[in-house]
Amino acid sequence: MVKLPIYMDNHATTPLDPRVLDAMMPFFKDQFGNAASRNHKFGWEAEQAVEAARKQIAGLIGADPREIVITSGATESDNLALKGVAGMYREKGDHIITAVTEHKAILDTCKHLEKEGVRVTFLPVASNGLIDLDDLKKAITDKTILISIMHANNEVGVLQDIREIGRIARERGVLFHTDATQSIGKVPFNVNELNVDIASMSAHKMYGPKGVGALYVRRRNPRVLLTPIIDGGGHERGMRSGTLNVPGIVGFGKAAEIAAQELPQESARTFALRERLRTTMERELDELYINGDMQNRLPGNLNMSFAFVEGESLLMGINDIAVSSGSACTSASLEPSYVLKALGVGEDLAHTSIRFGIGRFNTEEEVDYVANRVIETVRRLRELSPLYEMFKEGIDLKTVHWATEN
Ligand SMILES: *Cc1c(COP(=O)(O)O)cnc(C)c1O
């Protein structure tokens, strides 16, 4: 029997790998030193551990350790990237290009910058979730200082062609930042092969601890300079002051090392599980819609809408499984996800969408359990649905005149 509840929401956060916890433990106990203490063994040990972790993090993305700025997570990394470039390159220009499907850490930072006079272009996406590279080229002006396009989307798992985006940026002399929080450790990511100048990442999306992340900042060709958003003490080469979270950083390093070693096997394994989940549901149910491109996609992501069911009832029916829905609770109502909206998914289908996030610790048994629970629940709900009955009888629902309509 599988152990319940089942965790299948690995885009929200990932469980801590036990090997990561083991690596962290000494730094909560005897090795508690401040990495900035230069006068004694406690400090030296902490600094050594941080530098070893920095090497592991850099190694995962093909960077130099000196290009890794430790932060509190990807939200801070995104803030530092955008505000740091906007501040440092103000003389050069005042225009940033991003996309409508970015994480709120990017979108809200852009809105903040707009209030300070920065102009932001929010590129649309096609129904597969990808931006149009011609749109991008057309949006670049001689005032453009930064292009910020995420690698993998956190809802639909779609992978943008960042190698090409980076190439376009470089050709035009514009810096390129990517929020790679969802992709690093899941798919190959090399800052040089992908033409990336600045990249955000977070430990808790790759089986490390919460509250620690990093910003990759290129040192040469081009050398990127950032205005800090946190001052005091001059840690992290002046780009991010504050006493370092030594246990967290050690855990992040270990998580990066494991990811680098196990990435090929792990991505093949999560891909196989994802496909097993998808094909089982597609075999047993009709009227399923996949959101986002199936080719350019994270191996462990499946985002699917189930027509003719009610979103909340569906989630209630599978409440021993942790997944995310395409609706977000706002103060008054259920709002469909802005990402699905941007892909052109209708409100009904957005409300009945589920994001399955398969990760390192999911098993085949769990996938089978989840598939069966979803299949049972959707069948049961559709048996109660007059709309589904009409659909099965071949009535075109668009032509039906409802009594309540005028
Ligand atoms: C989770 C996530 C973030 C925020 O990361 P934190 O470390 O939780 O602040 C930013 N961007 C993307 C794409 C994410 O998935």
Short mmCIF file of C-alpha atoms and ligand atoms in Angstrom, two decimals:
data_model
loop_
_atom_site.label_atom_id
_atom_site.label_comp_id
_atom_site.label_asym_id
_atom_site.label_seq_id
_atom_site.Cartn_x
_atom_site.Cartn_y
_atom_site.Cartn_z
CA MET A 1 0.00 0.00 0.00
CA VAL A 2 1.17 3.54 -0.68
CA LYS A 3 1.63 5.89 2.22
CA LEU A 4 -0.88 8.75 2.28
CA PRO A 5 -1.02 11.64 1.73
CA ILE A 6 1.05 11.59 -1.44
CA TYR A 7 3.21 14.62 -2.19
CA MET A 8 3.07 15.48 -5.90
CA ASP A 9 3.58 19.23 -5.75
CA ASN A 10 7.32 19.42 -6.35
CA HIS A 11 7.12 22.79 -8.14
CA ALA A 12 5.94 24.43 -4.92
CA THR A 13 8.80 22.97 -2.94
CA THR A 14 10.74 19.73 -2.80
CA PRO A 15 11.34 17.55 0.25
CA LEU A 16 14.78 17.85 1.81
CA ASP A 17 17.04 15.02 0.61
CA PRO A 18 18.26 13.10 3.71
CA ARG A 19 21.83 13.34 2.39
CA VAL A 20 21.45 17.13 2.42
CA LEU A 21 20.26 17.13 6.01
CA ASP A 22 23.26 14.98 7.04
CA ALA A 23 25.62 17.49 5.44
CA MET A 24 23.93 20.40 7.23
CA MET A 25 23.77 18.98 10.76
CA PRO A 26 27.35 19.75 11.94
CA PHE A 27 26.81 23.42 11.06
CA PHE A 28 23.86 23.66 13.45
CA LYS A 29 26.00 22.17 16.23
CA ASP A 30 29.74 22.47 16.83
CA GLN A 31 30.60 24.31 13.61
CA PHE A 32 28.44 27.35 14.32
CA GLY A 33 31.02 29.99 13.38
CA ASN A 34 30.37 33.15 11.41
CA ALA A 35 31.91 32.81 7.95
CA ALA A 36 33.02 36.44 8.19
CA SER A 37 35.05 35.89 11.39
CA ARG A 38 38.66 36.12 10.27
CA ASN A 39 40.44 35.63 13.60
CA HIS A 40 39.70 32.07 14.69
CA LYS A 41 39.08 28.48 13.71
CA PHE A 42 35.29 28.73 14.08
CA GLY A 43 35.15 31.41 11.43
CA TRP A 44 37.67 29.70 9.15
CA GLU A 45 35.75 26.43 9.23
CA ALA A 46 32.50 28.17 8.37
CA GLU A 47 34.13 30.11 5.55
CA GLN A 48 35.71 26.94 4.16
CA ALA A 49 32.35 25.19 4.20
CA VAL A 50 30.71 28.11 2.41
CA GLU A 51 33.42 28.19 -0.25
CA ALA A 52 33.13 24.43 -0.81
CA ALA A 53 29.36 24.86 -1.26
CA ARG A 54 29.86 27.79 -3.61
CA LYS A 55 32.04 25.52 -5.75
CA GLN A 56 29.36 22.82 -5.80
CA ILE A 57 26.68 25.34 -6.80
CA ALA A 58 28.89 26.85 -9.50
CA GLY A 59 29.77 23.36 -10.73
CA LEU A 60 26.14 22.51 -11.36
CA ILE A 61 25.72 25.41 -13.82
CA GLY A 62 29.20 25.63 -15.35
CA ALA A 63 30.08 28.87 -13.54
CA ASP A 64 33.08 30.16 -11.61
CA PRO A 65 32.51 30.12 -7.82
CA ARG A 66 33.21 33.86 -7.73
CA GLU A 67 30.12 34.34 -9.91
CA ILE A 68 27.76 32.94 -7.25
CA VAL A 69 26.07 35.47 -4.97
CA ILE A 70 24.25 33.79 -2.09
CA THR A 71 20.75 35.11 -1.33
CA SER A 72 17.73 34.09 0.75
CA GLY A 73 16.04 32.44 -2.23
CA ALA A 74 14.92 33.03 -5.79
CA THR A 75 12.56 35.86 -4.87
CA GLU A 76 15.50 37.85 -3.57
CA SER A 77 17.66 36.75 -6.52
CA ASP A 78 15.03 38.02 -8.97
CA ASN A 79 14.79 41.32 -7.07
CA LEU A 80 18.56 41.73 -7.03
CA ALA A 81 18.88 40.94 -10.72
CA LEU A 82 16.24 43.38 -11.92
CA LYS A 83 16.71 46.21 -9.40
CA GLY A 84 20.48 45.72 -9.51
CA VAL A 85 20.65 46.11 -13.29
CA ALA A 86 18.11 48.95 -13.36
CA GLY A 87 20.20 50.81 -10.77
CA MET A 88 23.62 50.14 -12.23
CA TYR A 89 22.80 50.75 -15.91
CA ARG A 90 20.48 53.75 -15.50
CA GLU A 91 22.82 55.90 -17.62
CA LYS A 92 22.72 53.38 -20.44
CA GLY A 93 18.96 52.92 -20.58
CA ASP A 94 15.67 52.48 -18.83
CA HIS A 95 13.92 49.62 -20.62
CA ILE A 96 13.43 46.01 -19.52
CA ILE A 97 11.80 43.18 -21.48
CA THR A 98 10.09 40.26 -19.76
CA ALA A 99 7.03 38.03 -20.34
CA VAL A 100 3.52 37.82 -18.95
CA THR A 101 3.96 34.27 -17.63
CA GLU A 102 6.90 35.05 -15.35
CA HIS A 103 6.82 34.30 -11.62
CA LYS A 104 5.38 37.04 -9.39
CA ALA A 105 8.90 37.71 -8.08
CA ILE A 106 9.69 39.07 -11.56
CA LEU A 107 6.33 40.65 -12.40
CA ASP A 108 5.93 42.47 -9.09
CA THR A 109 9.55 43.68 -9.20
CA CYS A 110 8.91 45.03 -12.70
CA LYS A 111 5.80 46.83 -11.46
CA HIS A 112 7.87 48.33 -8.65
CA LEU A 113 10.47 49.50 -11.15
CA GLU A 114 7.78 51.01 -13.39
CA LYS A 115 6.82 53.29 -10.50
CA GLU A 116 10.43 54.46 -10.49
CA GLY A 117 10.31 55.34 -14.16
CA VAL A 118 11.64 52.14 -15.74
CA ARG A 119 9.74 51.10 -18.86
CA VAL A 120 8.83 47.42 -19.05
CA THR A 121 7.63 45.40 -22.03
CA PHE A 122 5.65 42.31 -21.02
CA LEU A 123 5.80 39.94 -24.00
CA PRO A 124 2.76 37.74 -24.64
CA VAL A 125 3.04 33.97 -25.11
CA ALA A 126 1.51 31.62 -27.68
CA SER A 127 -0.99 28.95 -26.61
CA ASN A 128 1.94 26.57 -26.04
CA GLY A 129 3.39 29.01 -23.48
CA LEU A 130 6.42 30.05 -25.55
CA ILE A 131 7.32 33.64 -26.40
CA ASP A 132 7.76 34.59 -30.06
CA LEU A 133 11.43 35.39 -30.71
CA ASP A 134 10.45 37.90 -33.40
CA ASP A 135 8.36 39.75 -30.80
CA LEU A 136 11.43 39.80 -28.61
CA LYS A 137 13.69 41.16 -31.36
CA LYS A 138 11.16 43.86 -32.21
CA ALA A 139 10.84 44.92 -28.58
CA ILE A 140 14.57 45.66 -28.18
CA THR A 141 15.48 49.35 -28.43
CA ASP A 142 18.74 51.21 -27.82
CA LYS A 143 17.41 51.94 -24.32
CA THR A 144 16.96 48.24 -23.45
CA ILE A 145 19.26 47.24 -20.60
CA LEU A 146 17.87 43.83 -19.67
CA ILE A 147 15.91 40.89 -21.02
CA SER A 148 14.50 38.68 -18.24
CA ILE A 149 12.84 35.48 -19.44
CA MET A 150 12.40 32.45 -17.21
CA HIS A 151 13.77 29.06 -18.22
CA ALA A 152 11.05 26.67 -16.94
CA ASN A 153 7.62 27.97 -16.01
CA ASN A 154 6.51 26.99 -12.51
CA GLU A 155 2.91 26.21 -13.52
CA VAL A 156 3.03 24.62 -16.95
CA GLY A 157 6.67 23.52 -16.94
CA VAL A 158 7.29 25.01 -20.39
CA LEU A 159 10.97 25.58 -21.24
CA GLN A 160 11.73 28.77 -23.16
CA ASP A 161 14.48 28.69 -25.77
CA ILE A 162 16.87 30.63 -23.56
CA ARG A 163 19.95 29.74 -25.59
CA GLU A 164 18.48 31.65 -28.53
CA ILE A 165 17.12 34.43 -26.31
CA GLY A 166 20.60 34.81 -24.81
CA ARG A 167 22.14 34.87 -28.27
CA ILE A 168 19.76 37.62 -29.40
CA ALA A 169 20.47 39.62 -26.24
CA ARG A 170 24.22 39.34 -26.71
CA GLU A 171 24.01 40.31 -30.37
CA ARG A 172 22.21 43.50 -29.32
CA GLY A 173 24.47 44.23 -26.35
CA VAL A 174 21.67 43.68 -23.83
CA LEU A 175 22.11 41.74 -20.59
CA PHE A 176 20.14 38.52 -20.21
CA HIS A 177 18.70 37.29 -16.91
CA THR A 178 16.81 34.03 -16.52
CA ASP A 179 14.78 32.83 -13.56
CA ALA A 180 15.97 29.22 -13.68
CA THR A 181 14.55 28.23 -10.31
CA GLN A 182 12.48 25.39 -11.74
CA SER A 183 14.97 24.09 -14.27
CA ILE A 184 18.35 24.01 -12.53
CA GLY A 185 18.97 20.47 -11.32
CA LYS A 186 16.10 19.11 -13.46
CA VAL A 187 17.42 19.68 -16.98
CA PRO A 188 20.95 20.50 -18.18
CA PHE A 189 21.80 24.14 -17.49
CA ASN A 190 25.16 25.65 -18.40
CA VAL A 191 25.55 29.42 -18.28
CA ASN A 192 28.01 29.46 -21.17
CA GLU A 193 26.17 27.09 -23.49
CA LEU A 194 22.92 28.98 -22.83
CA ASN A 195 24.37 32.52 -23.19
CA VAL A 196 23.14 33.51 -19.73
CA ASP A 197 24.51 36.60 -17.94
CA ILE A 198 22.47 36.45 -14.71
CA ALA A 199 20.44 33.52 -13.31
CA SER A 200 18.23 33.00 -10.27
CA MET A 201 18.05 29.74 -8.35
CA SER A 202 16.69 28.39 -5.08
CA ALA A 203 17.76 25.45 -2.90
CA HIS A 204 14.27 24.35 -1.86
CA LYS A 205 13.26 23.62 -5.45
CA MET A 206 16.09 21.11 -5.76
CA TYR A 207 15.83 19.05 -2.54
CA GLY A 208 17.76 21.58 -0.44
CA PRO A 209 16.57 23.74 2.46
CA LYS A 210 14.19 26.71 2.28
CA GLY A 211 15.44 30.26 2.71
CA VAL A 212 18.63 30.01 0.68
CA GLY A 213 19.26 30.66 -2.99
CA ALA A 214 21.75 32.22 -5.34
CA LEU A 215 22.19 34.65 -8.15
CA TYR A 216 24.69 33.79 -10.86
CA VAL A 217 26.37 37.04 -12.00
CA ARG A 218 28.72 36.78 -15.00
CA ARG A 219 32.24 38.12 -14.38
CA ARG A 220 33.58 38.33 -17.91
CA ASN A 221 32.31 38.69 -21.49
CA PRO A 222 30.44 40.69 -20.35
CA ARG A 223 31.26 41.60 -16.77
CA VAL A 224 27.95 42.30 -15.03
CA LEU A 225 27.75 44.87 -12.25
CA LEU A 226 24.77 45.18 -9.93
CA THR A 227 23.66 47.84 -7.48
CA PRO A 228 23.00 45.99 -4.20
CA ILE A 229 19.53 46.08 -2.67
CA ILE A 230 20.81 45.17 0.81
CA ASP A 231 23.66 47.25 2.24
CA GLY A 232 25.88 46.66 5.26
CA GLY A 233 29.07 44.75 5.85
CA GLY A 234 29.97 44.15 2.24
CA HIS A 235 29.43 40.38 2.19
CA GLU A 236 29.21 38.58 -1.16
CA ARG A 237 31.58 41.03 -2.83
CA GLY A 238 29.35 43.92 -1.81
CA MET A 239 26.38 42.61 -3.76
CA ARG A 240 24.48 41.14 -0.83
CA SER A 241 25.38 42.03 2.73
CA GLY A 242 24.32 40.00 5.74
CA THR A 243 25.77 37.15 7.80
CA LEU A 244 25.70 34.01 5.71
CA ASN A 245 23.28 31.18 6.51
CA VAL A 246 26.07 28.61 6.79
CA PRO A 247 23.99 25.41 7.35
CA GLY A 248 21.60 26.46 4.57
CA ILE A 249 24.44 27.17 2.16
CA VAL A 250 26.13 23.84 2.98
CA GLY A 251 22.79 22.12 2.29
CA PHE A 252 22.39 24.03 -0.98
CA GLY A 253 25.88 22.92 -2.01
CA LYS A 254 25.16 19.28 -1.22
CA ALA A 255 21.85 19.49 -3.09
CA ALA A 256 23.68 20.94 -6.10
CA GLU A 257 26.31 18.20 -5.99
CA ILE A 258 23.66 15.46 -5.89
CA ALA A 259 21.71 17.12 -8.71
CA ALA A 260 24.81 17.31 -10.88
CA GLN A 261 25.63 13.64 -10.32
CA GLU A 262 22.13 12.24 -10.68
CA LEU A 263 20.51 14.57 -13.23
CA PRO A 264 20.54 12.24 -16.27
CA GLN A 265 19.05 9.23 -14.45
CA GLU A 266 16.67 11.35 -12.43
CA SER A 267 15.25 13.31 -15.35
CA ALA A 268 14.72 10.06 -17.28
CA ARG A 269 12.98 8.56 -14.27
CA THR A 270 10.66 11.52 -13.56
CA PHE A 271 9.90 11.74 -17.29
CA ALA A 272 8.87 8.07 -17.35
CA LEU A 273 6.66 8.58 -14.30
CA ARG A 274 5.10 11.69 -15.82
CA GLU A 275 4.34 9.83 -19.05
CA ARG A 276 2.87 6.92 -17.09
CA LEU A 277 0.55 9.33 -15.29
CA ARG A 278 -0.44 11.10 -18.50
CA THR A 279 -1.04 8.00 -20.62
CA THR A 280 -3.01 6.20 -17.91
CA MET A 281 -5.38 9.14 -17.50
CA GLU A 282 -5.65 9.71 -21.26
CA ARG A 283 -6.48 6.04 -21.81
CA GLU A 284 -9.33 6.06 -19.31
CA LEU A 285 -10.80 9.56 -19.70
CA ASP A 286 -11.86 11.76 -22.61
CA GLU A 287 -11.99 15.56 -22.72
CA LEU A 288 -8.60 16.13 -21.12
CA TYR A 289 -6.53 19.11 -22.17
CA ILE A 290 -2.82 19.49 -21.58
CA ASN A 291 -1.72 23.05 -20.84
CA GLY A 292 1.61 24.10 -22.32
CA ASP A 293 3.97 22.64 -24.88
CA MET A 294 4.65 18.92 -24.50
CA GLN A 295 8.05 18.95 -26.28
CA ASN A 296 9.74 21.83 -24.48
CA ARG A 297 8.81 20.89 -20.96
CA LEU A 298 10.23 19.90 -17.59
CA PRO A 299 10.30 16.10 -17.32
CA GLY A 300 8.32 16.04 -14.06
CA ASN A 301 5.57 18.52 -14.98
CA LEU A 302 2.05 17.72 -16.10
CA ASN A 303 -0.59 20.46 -16.18
CA MET A 304 -3.95 19.17 -17.30
CA SER A 305 -7.53 20.45 -17.45
CA PHE A 306 -10.47 18.10 -16.93
CA ALA A 307 -13.55 19.34 -18.81
CA PHE A 308 -17.04 18.83 -17.36
CA VAL A 309 -16.01 18.68 -13.74
CA GLU A 310 -15.95 21.36 -11.10
CA GLY A 311 -12.47 22.28 -9.95
CA GLU A 312 -13.17 22.35 -6.24
CA SER A 313 -15.07 19.06 -6.31
CA LEU A 314 -12.18 17.47 -8.20
CA LEU A 315 -9.66 18.62 -5.61
CA MET A 316 -11.95 17.47 -2.79
CA GLY A 317 -12.21 14.07 -4.44
CA ILE A 318 -8.43 13.65 -4.45
CA ASN A 319 -7.70 15.27 -1.10
CA ASP A 320 -5.18 12.63 -0.06
CA ILE A 321 -2.93 13.86 -2.88
CA ALA A 322 -0.98 17.12 -2.70
CA VAL A 323 -1.17 18.91 -6.07
CA SER A 324 -1.88 22.48 -7.16
CA SER A 325 -4.92 23.80 -8.98
CA GLY A 326 -5.21 26.43 -11.69
CA SER A 327 -7.29 28.63 -9.44
CA ALA A 328 -5.89 31.02 -6.91
CA CYS A 329 -7.96 32.21 -3.98
CA THR A 330 -8.15 35.97 -3.89
CA SER A 331 -10.02 37.81 -1.14
CA ALA A 332 -13.43 37.53 -2.74
CA SER A 333 -13.37 34.87 -5.42
CA LEU A 334 -11.51 32.12 -7.19
CA GLU A 335 -9.34 33.67 -9.86
CA PRO A 336 -8.06 31.52 -12.70
CA SER A 337 -4.27 31.37 -12.94
CA TYR A 338 -2.78 34.30 -14.87
CA VAL A 339 -0.39 31.89 -16.57
CA LEU A 340 -3.18 29.71 -17.98
CA LYS A 341 -5.05 32.88 -18.97
CA ALA A 342 -1.98 34.05 -20.87
CA LEU A 343 -1.95 30.73 -22.76
CA GLY A 344 -5.56 31.41 -23.76
CA VAL A 345 -7.03 28.66 -21.59
CA GLY A 346 -10.71 29.48 -20.96
CA GLU A 347 -11.89 30.22 -17.47
CA ASP A 348 -13.78 26.92 -17.07
CA LEU A 349 -10.83 24.79 -18.10
CA ALA A 350 -8.44 26.89 -16.00
CA HIS A 351 -10.57 26.24 -12.92
CA THR A 352 -10.47 22.48 -13.50
CA SER A 353 -6.75 22.30 -14.17
CA ILE A 354 -4.32 20.43 -11.99
CA ARG A 355 -0.56 20.81 -11.83
CA PHE A 356 1.14 17.52 -11.06
CA GLY A 357 4.76 18.00 -10.02
CA ILE A 358 6.63 14.72 -9.99
CA GLY A 359 9.95 14.62 -8.17
CA ARG A 360 12.85 12.55 -6.90
CA PHE A 361 10.91 10.73 -4.20
CA ASN A 362 7.77 9.82 -6.12
CA THR A 363 7.29 6.15 -6.98
CA GLU A 364 5.48 4.18 -9.66
CA GLU A 365 2.98 2.99 -7.03
CA GLU A 366 2.21 6.59 -6.13
CA VAL A 367 1.72 7.54 -9.77
CA ASP A 368 -0.69 4.62 -10.25
CA TYR A 369 -2.60 5.57 -7.13
CA VAL A 370 -2.87 9.20 -8.26
CA ALA A 371 -3.97 8.24 -11.78
CA ASN A 372 -6.64 5.91 -10.42
CA ARG A 373 -7.95 8.41 -7.92
CA VAL A 374 -8.22 11.11 -10.58
CA ILE A 375 -9.91 8.74 -13.03
CA GLU A 376 -12.46 7.57 -10.42
CA THR A 377 -13.18 11.10 -9.24
CA VAL A 378 -13.58 12.58 -12.72
CA ARG A 379 -15.90 9.71 -13.75
CA ARG A 380 -18.01 10.12 -10.63
CA LEU A 381 -18.33 13.89 -11.10
CA ARG A 382 -19.15 13.57 -14.77
CA GLU A 383 -21.92 11.08 -14.00
CA LEU A 384 -23.58 13.91 -12.12
CA SER A 385 -23.00 16.45 -14.87
CA PRO A 386 -25.91 17.24 -17.21
CA LEU A 387 -23.49 19.11 -19.46
CA TYR A 388 -21.31 16.04 -19.89
CA GLU A 389 -24.42 13.98 -20.68
CA MET A 390 -25.45 16.47 -23.35
CA PHE A 391 -21.94 16.50 -24.73
CA LYS A 392 -21.96 12.69 -24.97
CA GLU A 393 -25.30 12.84 -26.79
CA GLY A 394 -23.63 15.02 -29.38
CA ILE A 395 -25.41 18.26 -28.52
CA ASP A 396 -23.27 21.25 -29.40
CA LEU A 397 -23.24 23.13 -26.12
CA LYS A 398 -22.36 26.40 -27.81
CA THR A 399 -25.67 26.43 -29.67
CA VAL A 400 -27.85 25.66 -26.65
CA HIS A 401 -30.01 28.53 -25.46
CA TRP A 402 -30.21 28.45 -21.72
CA ALA A 403 -33.42 29.40 -19.94
CA THR A 404 -31.60 31.90 -17.76
CA GLU A 405 -30.13 33.74 -20.72
CA ASN A 406 -32.02 36.51 -22.47
C1 LIG B 1 9.71 29.14 -6.33
C2 LIG B 1 10.04 30.11 -7.39
C3 LIG B 1 10.52 31.39 -7.09
C4 LIG B 1 10.67 31.87 -5.66
O1 LIG B 1 11.66 31.17 -5.00
P1 LIG B 1 11.87 31.30 -3.42
O2 LIG B 1 13.20 30.70 -3.18
O3 LIG B 1 10.74 30.50 -2.83
O4 LIG B 1 11.80 32.73 -3.07
C5 LIG B 1 10.85 32.23 -8.13
N1 LIG B 1 10.71 31.85 -9.40
C6 LIG B 1 10.24 30.63 -9.74
C7 LIG B 1 10.12 30.26 -11.18
C8 LIG B 1 9.89 29.73 -8.75
O5 LIG B 1 9.43 28.53 -9.10
#
